[in-house]
XYZ file of N, CA and C in Angstrom:
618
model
N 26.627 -36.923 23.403
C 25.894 -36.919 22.132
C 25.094 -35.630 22.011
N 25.206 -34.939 21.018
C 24.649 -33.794 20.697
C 22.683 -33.958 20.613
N 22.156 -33.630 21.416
C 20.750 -33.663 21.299
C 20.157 -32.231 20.160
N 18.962 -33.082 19.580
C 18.368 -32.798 18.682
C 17.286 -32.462 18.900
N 16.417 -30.759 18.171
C 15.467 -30.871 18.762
C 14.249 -31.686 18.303
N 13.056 -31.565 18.802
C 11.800 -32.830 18.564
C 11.447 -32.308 17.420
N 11.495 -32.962 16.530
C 10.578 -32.591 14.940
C 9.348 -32.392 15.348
N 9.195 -31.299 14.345
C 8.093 -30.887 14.299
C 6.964 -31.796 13.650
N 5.612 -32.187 13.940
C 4.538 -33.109 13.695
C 3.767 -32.471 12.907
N 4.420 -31.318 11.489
C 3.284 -30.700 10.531
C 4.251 -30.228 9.848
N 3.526 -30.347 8.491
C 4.634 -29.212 7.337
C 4.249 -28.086 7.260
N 5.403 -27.083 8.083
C 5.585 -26.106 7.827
C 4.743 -24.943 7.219
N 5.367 -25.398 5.785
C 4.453 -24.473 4.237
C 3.488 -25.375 4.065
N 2.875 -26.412 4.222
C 1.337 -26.476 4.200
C 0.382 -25.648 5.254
N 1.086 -25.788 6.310
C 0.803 -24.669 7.552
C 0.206 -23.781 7.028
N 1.265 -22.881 6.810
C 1.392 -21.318 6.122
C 0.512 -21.195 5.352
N 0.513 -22.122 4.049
C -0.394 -21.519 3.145
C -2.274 -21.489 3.461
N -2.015 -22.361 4.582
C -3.658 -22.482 4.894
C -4.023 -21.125 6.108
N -2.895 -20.862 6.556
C -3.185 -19.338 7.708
C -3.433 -18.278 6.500
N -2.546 -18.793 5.582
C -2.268 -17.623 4.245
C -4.172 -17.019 4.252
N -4.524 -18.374 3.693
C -5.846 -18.649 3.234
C -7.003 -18.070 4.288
N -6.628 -18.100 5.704
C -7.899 -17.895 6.367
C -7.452 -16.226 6.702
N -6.141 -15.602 6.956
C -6.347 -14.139 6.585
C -6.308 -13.595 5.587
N -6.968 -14.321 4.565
C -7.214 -13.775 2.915
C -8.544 -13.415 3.335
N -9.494 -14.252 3.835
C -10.914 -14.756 3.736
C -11.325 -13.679 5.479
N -10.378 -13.765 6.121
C -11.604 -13.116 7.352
C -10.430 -11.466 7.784
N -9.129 -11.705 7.285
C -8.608 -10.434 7.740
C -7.814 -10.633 9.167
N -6.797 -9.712 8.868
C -6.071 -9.911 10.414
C -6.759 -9.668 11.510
N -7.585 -9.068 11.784
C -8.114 -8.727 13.098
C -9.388 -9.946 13.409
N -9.957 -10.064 12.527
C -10.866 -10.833 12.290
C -10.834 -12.813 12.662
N -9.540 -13.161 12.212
C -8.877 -14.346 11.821
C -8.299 -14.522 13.847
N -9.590 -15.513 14.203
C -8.755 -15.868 15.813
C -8.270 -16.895 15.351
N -7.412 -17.176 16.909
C -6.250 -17.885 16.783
C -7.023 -19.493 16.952
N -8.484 -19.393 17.033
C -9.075 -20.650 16.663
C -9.124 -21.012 15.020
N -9.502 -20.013 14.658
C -9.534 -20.116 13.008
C -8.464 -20.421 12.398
N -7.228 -19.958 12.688
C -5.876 -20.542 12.466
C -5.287 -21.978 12.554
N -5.800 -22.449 14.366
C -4.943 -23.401 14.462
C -5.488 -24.553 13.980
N -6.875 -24.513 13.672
C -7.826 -25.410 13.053
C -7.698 -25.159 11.541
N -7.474 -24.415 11.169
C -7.035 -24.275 9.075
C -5.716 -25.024 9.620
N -4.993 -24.536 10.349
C -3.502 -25.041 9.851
C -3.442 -26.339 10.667
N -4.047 -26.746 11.141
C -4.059 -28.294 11.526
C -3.192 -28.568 13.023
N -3.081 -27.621 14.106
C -1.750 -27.360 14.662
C -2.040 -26.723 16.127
N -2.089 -27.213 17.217
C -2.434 -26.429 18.235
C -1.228 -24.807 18.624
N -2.170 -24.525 19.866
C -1.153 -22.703 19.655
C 0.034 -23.281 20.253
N 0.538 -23.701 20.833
C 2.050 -23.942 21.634
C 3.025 -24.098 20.114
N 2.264 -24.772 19.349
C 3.212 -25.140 17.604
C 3.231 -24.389 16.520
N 2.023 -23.390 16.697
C 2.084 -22.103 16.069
C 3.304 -20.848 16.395
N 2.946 -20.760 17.755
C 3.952 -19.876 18.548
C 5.641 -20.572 18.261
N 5.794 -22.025 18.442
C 6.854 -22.231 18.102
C 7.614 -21.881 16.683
N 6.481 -22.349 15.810
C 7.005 -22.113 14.565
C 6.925 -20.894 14.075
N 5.905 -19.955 14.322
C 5.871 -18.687 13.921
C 6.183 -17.610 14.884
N 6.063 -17.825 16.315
C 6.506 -16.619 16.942
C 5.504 -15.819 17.553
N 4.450 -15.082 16.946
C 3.315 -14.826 17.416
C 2.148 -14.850 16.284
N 1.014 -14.271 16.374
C 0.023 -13.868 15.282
C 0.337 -12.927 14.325
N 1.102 -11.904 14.624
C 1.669 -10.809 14.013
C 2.589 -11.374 13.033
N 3.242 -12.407 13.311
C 4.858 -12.726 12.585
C 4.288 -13.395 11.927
N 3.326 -14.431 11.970
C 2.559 -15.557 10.677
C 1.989 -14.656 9.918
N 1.470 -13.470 10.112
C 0.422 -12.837 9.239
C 1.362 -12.271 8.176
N 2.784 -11.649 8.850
C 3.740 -11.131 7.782
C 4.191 -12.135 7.004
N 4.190 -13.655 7.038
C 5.029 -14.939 6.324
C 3.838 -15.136 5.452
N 2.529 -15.111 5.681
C 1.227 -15.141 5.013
C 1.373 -14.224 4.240
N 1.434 -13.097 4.253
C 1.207 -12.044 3.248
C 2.534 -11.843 2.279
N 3.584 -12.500 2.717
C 4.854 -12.737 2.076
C 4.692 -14.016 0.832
N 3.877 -14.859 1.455
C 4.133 -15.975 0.672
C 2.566 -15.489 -0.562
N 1.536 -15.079 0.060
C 0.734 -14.594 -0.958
C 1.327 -13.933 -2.193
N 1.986 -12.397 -1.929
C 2.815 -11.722 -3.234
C 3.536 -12.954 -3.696
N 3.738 -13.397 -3.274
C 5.110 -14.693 -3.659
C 4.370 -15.191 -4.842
N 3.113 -15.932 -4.705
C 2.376 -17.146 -5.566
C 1.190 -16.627 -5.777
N 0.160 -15.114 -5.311
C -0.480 -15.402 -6.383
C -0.666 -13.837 -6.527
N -1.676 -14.341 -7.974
C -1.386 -12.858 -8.929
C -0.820 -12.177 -9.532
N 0.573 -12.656 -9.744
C 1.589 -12.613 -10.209
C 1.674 -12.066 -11.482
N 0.613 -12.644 -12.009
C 0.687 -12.867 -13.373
C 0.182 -11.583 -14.059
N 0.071 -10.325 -13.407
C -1.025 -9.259 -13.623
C 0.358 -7.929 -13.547
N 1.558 -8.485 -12.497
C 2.764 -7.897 -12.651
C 3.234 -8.051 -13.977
N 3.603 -9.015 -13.759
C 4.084 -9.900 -14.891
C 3.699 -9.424 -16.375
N 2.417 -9.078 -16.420
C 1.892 -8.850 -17.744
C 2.930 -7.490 -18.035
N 2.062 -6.536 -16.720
C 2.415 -5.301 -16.754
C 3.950 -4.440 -17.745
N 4.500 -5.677 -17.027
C 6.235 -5.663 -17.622
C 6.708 -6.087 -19.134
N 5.879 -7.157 -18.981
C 6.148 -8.279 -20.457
C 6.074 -7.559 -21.902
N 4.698 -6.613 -21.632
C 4.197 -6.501 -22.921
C 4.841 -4.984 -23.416
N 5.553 -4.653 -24.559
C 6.365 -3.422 -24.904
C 5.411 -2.295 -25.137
N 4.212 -2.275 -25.346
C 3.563 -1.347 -25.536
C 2.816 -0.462 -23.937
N 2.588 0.379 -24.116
C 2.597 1.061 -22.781
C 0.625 1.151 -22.863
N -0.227 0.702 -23.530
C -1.421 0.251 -23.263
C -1.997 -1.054 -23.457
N -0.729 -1.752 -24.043
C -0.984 -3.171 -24.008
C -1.195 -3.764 -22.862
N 0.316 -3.055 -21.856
C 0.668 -3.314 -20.891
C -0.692 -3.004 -19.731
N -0.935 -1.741 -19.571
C -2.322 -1.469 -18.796
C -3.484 -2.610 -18.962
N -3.936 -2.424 -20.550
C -4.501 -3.456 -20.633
C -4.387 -4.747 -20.096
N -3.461 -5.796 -20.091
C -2.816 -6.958 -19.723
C -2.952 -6.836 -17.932
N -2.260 -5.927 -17.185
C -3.070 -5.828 -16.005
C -4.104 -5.703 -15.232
N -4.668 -5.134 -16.304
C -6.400 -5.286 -16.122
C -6.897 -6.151 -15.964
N -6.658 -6.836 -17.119
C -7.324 -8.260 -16.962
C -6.960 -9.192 -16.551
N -6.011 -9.333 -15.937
C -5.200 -10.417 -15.285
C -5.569 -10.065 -13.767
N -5.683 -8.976 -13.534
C -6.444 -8.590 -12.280
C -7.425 -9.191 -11.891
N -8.897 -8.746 -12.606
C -10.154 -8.880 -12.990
C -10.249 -10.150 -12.767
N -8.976 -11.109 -13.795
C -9.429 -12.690 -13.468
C -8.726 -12.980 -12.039
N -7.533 -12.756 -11.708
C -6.905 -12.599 -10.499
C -7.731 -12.908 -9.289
N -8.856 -11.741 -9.155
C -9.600 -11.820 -7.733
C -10.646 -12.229 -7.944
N -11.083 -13.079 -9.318
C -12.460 -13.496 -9.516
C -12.583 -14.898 -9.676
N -11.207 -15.965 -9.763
C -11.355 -17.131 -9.852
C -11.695 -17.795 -8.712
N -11.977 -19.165 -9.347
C -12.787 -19.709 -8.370
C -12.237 -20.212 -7.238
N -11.202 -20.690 -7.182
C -10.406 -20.935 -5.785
C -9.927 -20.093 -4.785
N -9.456 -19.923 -3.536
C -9.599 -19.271 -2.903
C -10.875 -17.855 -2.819
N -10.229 -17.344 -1.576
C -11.039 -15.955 -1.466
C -10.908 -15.468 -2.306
N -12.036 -14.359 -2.681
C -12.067 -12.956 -3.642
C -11.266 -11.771 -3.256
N -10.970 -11.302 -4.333
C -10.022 -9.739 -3.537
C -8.672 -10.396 -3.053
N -8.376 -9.125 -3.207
C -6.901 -8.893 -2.616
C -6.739 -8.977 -1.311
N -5.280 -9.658 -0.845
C -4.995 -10.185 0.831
C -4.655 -8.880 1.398
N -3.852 -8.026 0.305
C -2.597 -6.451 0.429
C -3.305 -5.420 0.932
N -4.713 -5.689 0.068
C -5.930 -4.875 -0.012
C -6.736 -4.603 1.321
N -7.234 -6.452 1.592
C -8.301 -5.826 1.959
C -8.074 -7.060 3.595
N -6.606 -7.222 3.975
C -5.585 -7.548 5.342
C -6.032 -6.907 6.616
N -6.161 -5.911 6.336
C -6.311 -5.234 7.742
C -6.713 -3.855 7.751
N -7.388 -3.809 8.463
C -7.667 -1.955 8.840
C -6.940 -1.166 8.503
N -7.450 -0.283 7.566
C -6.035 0.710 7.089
C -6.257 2.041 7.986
N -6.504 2.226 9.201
C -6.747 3.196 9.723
C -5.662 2.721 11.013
N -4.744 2.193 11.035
C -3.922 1.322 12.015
C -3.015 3.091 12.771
N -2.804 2.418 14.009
C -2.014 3.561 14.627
C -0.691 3.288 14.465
N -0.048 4.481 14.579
C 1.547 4.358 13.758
C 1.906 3.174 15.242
N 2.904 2.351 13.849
C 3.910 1.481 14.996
C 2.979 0.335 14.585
N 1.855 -0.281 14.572
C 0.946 -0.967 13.923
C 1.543 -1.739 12.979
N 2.596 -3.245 13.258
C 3.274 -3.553 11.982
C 2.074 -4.182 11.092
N 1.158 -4.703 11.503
C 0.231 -5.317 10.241
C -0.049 -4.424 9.542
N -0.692 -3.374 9.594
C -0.736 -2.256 8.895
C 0.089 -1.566 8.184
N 1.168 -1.322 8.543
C 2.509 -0.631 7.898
C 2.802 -1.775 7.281
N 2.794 -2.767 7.408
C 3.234 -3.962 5.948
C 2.454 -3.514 4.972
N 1.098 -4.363 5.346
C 0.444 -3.482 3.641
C 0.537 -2.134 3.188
N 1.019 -1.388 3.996
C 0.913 0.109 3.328
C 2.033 -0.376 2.809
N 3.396 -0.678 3.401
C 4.668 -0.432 2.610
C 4.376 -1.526 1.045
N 3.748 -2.625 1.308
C 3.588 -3.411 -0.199
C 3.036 -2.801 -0.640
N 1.970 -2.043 -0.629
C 0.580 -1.335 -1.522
C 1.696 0.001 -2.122
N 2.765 0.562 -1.342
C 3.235 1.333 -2.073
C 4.403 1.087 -2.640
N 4.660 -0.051 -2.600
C 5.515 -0.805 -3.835
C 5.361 -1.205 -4.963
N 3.302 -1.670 -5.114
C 2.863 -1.775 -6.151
C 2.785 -0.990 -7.047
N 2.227 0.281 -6.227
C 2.259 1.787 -6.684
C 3.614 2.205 -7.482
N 4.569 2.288 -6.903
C 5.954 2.348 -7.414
C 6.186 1.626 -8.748
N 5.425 0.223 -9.056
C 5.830 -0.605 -9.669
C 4.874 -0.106 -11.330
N 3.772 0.242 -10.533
C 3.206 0.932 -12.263
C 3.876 2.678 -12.532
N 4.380 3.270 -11.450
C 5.326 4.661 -11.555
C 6.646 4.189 -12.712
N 6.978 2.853 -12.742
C 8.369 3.205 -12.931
C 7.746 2.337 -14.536
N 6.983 1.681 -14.737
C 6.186 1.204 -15.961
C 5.566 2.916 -16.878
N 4.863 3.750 -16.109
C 4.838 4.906 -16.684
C 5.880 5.704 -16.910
N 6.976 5.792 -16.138
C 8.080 6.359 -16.371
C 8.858 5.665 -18.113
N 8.963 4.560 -17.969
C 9.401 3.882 -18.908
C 9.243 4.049 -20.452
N 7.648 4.179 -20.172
C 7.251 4.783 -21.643
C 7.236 5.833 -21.821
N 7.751 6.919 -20.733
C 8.307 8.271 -21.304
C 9.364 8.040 -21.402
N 10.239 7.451 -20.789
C 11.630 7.275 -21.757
C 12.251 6.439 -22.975
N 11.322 5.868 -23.595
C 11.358 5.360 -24.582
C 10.184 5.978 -25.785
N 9.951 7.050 -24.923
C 9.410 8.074 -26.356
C 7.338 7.918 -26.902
N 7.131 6.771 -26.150
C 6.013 6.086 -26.381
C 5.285 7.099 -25.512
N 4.761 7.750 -24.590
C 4.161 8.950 -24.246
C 4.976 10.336 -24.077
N 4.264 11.546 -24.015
C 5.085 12.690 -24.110
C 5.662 13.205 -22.540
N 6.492 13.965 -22.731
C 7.767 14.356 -21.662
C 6.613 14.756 -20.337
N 5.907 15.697 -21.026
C 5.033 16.397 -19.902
C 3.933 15.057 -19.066
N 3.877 14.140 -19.516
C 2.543 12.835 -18.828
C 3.028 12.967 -17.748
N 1.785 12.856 -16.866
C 2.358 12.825 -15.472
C 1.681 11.525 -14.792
N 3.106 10.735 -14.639
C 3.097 9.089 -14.768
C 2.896 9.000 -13.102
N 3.222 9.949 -12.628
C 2.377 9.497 -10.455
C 1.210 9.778 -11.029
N 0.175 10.407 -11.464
C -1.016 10.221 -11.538
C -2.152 9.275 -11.612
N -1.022 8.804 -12.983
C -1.678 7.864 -14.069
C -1.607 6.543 -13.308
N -0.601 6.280 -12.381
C 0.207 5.225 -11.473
C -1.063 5.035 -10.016
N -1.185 6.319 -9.468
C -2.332 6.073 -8.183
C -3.798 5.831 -9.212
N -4.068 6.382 -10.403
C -5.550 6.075 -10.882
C -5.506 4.713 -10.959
N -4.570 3.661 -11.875
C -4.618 2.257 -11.735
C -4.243 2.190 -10.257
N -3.965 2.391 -9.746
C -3.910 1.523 -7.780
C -5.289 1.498 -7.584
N -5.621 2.975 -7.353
C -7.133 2.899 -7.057
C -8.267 2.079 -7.769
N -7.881 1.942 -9.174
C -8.680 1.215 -9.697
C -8.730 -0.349 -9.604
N -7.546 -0.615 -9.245
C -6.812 -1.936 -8.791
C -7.597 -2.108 -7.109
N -7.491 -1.215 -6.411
C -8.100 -1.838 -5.037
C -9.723 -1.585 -5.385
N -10.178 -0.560 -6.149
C -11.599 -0.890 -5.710
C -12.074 -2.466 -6.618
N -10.960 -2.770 -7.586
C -11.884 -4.132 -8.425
C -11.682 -5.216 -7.003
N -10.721 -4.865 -6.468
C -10.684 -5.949 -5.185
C -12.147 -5.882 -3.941
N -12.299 -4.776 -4.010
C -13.812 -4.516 -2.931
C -14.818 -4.791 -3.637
N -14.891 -4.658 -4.850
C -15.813 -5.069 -6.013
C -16.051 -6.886 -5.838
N -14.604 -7.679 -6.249
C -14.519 -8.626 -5.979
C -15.148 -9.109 -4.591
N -14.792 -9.020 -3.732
C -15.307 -9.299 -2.379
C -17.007 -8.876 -2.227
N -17.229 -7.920 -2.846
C -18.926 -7.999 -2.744
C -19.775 -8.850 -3.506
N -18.666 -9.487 -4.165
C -19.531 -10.692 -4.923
C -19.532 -10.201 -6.721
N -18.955 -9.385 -6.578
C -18.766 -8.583 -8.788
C -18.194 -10.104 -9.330
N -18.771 -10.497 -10.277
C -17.943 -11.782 -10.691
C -17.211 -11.481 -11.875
N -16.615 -12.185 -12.990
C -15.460 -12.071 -13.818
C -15.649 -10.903 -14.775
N -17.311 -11.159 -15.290
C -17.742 -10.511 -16.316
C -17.458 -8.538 -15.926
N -17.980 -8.592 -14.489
C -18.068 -6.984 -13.772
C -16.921 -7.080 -14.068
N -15.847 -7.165 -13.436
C -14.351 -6.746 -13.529
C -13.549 -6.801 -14.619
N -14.047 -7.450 -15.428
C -13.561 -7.390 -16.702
C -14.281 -6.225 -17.462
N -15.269 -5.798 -17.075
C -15.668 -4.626 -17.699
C -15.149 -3.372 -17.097
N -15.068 -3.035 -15.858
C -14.448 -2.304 -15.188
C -12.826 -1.984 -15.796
N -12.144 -3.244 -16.025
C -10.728 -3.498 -16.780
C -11.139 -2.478 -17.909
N -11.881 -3.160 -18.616
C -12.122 -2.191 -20.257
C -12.536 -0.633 -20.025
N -13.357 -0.018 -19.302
C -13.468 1.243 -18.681
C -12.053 1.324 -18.116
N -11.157 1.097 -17.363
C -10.080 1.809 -16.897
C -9.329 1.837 -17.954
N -8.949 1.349 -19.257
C -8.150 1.071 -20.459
C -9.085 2.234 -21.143
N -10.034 2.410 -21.448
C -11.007 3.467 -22.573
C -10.295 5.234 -21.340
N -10.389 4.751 -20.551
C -9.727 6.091 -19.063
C -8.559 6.551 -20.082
N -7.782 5.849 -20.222
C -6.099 5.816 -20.290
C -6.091 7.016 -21.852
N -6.694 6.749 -22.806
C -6.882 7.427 -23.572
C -8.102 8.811 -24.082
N -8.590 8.564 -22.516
C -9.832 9.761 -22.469
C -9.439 10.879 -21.951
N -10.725 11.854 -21.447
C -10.961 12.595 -20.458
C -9.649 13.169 -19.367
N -9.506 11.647 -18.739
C -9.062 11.663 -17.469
C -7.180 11.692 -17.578
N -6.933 11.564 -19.198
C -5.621 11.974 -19.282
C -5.597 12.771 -20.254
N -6.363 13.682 -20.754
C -6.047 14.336 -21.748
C -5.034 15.774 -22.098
N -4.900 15.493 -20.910
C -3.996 16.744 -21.151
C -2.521 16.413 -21.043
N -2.488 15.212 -20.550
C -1.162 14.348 -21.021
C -1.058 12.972 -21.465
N -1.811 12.429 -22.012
C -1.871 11.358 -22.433
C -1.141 11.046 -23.725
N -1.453 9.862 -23.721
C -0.482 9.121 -25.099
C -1.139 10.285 -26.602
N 0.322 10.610 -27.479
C -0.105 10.915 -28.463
C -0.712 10.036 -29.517
């Protein structure tokens, strides 16, 4: 008779999403493997089984985070045809993003782990490689509306692309110091008044 192995005595993705939760809130380095096995309900021999080590849960955590939340701030980004609607719409979907009331404040991508990590460092090189996917993801949104005529040939859409990142991670450190909806939503409206100022004028939307 073919033996079977012993079921496991916890679900899985309830697991996950509660490790999700405690390296949202204290950070990979930060987050011991007491804080874990007590969020996720699960001693270490069943952690290690199911995940492998601390390193490998933190990547399924930060996988399943992009997965389910915040989404909706991409999402906008894309949805809306106008190329400051669109800014706009991420703004504030941001703003509310890291300011509601459930879970931690701020970003997991953000504010995960030491960004000063030594090469080879996979916790670190994850968020860099997502953080510069996000990046990519408002590059090819600025690109877009130069090819559909909505800004001029010369805009220079990597610029315009790292000013929202940056402005995107500091509302997340903002968030985490306690800025509540109203701050970041104003911050949103200052980075949108940006888009047509000063800080693009020499290529900005006609």
């Amino acid at each position: 008779m073919e033996k079977r192995g012993r079921p496991r005595g916890f679900d899985r993705e309830v697991a996950l999403r509660r490790a999700m939760e405690v390296f949202w809130d204290k950070g990979f380095e930060a987050a011991s493997m007491t804080d874990l096995t007590q969020a996720m309900g699960i001693a270490s021999p069943s952690l290690y089984a199911a995940f492998g080590s601390k390193e490998a849960l933190f990547h399924e955590a930060v996988a399943l985070y992009q997965a389910c939340v915040g989404g909706e701030m991409w999402d906008a980004l894309e949805r809306e045809p106008a190329i400051a609607d669109a800014i706009a719409a991420f703004l504030v979907n941001t703003a509310r993003a890291y300011s509601r009331g459930t879970g931690p404040r701020g970003c997991l991508i953000v504010l995960g782990a030491r960004h000063a990590g030594v090469p080879g460092d996979s916790v670190s090189d994850d968020l860099k490689r997502r953080r510069a996917q996000n990046l990519a993801r408002l590059r090819a949104r600025f690109d877009r509306a130069v090819a559909e005529g909505e800004l001029p040939g010369d805009f220079d859409c990597a610029a315009a692309a790292a000013f929202y990142a940056t402005l995107q991670h500091g509302m997340s450190l903002m968030a985490r110091d306690g800025a509540d909806a109203a701050m970041l939503e104003a911050i949103a409206a200052g980075g949108l008044r940006a888009f047509a100022g000063p800080a693009f004028a020499a290529s900005g939307p006609g």
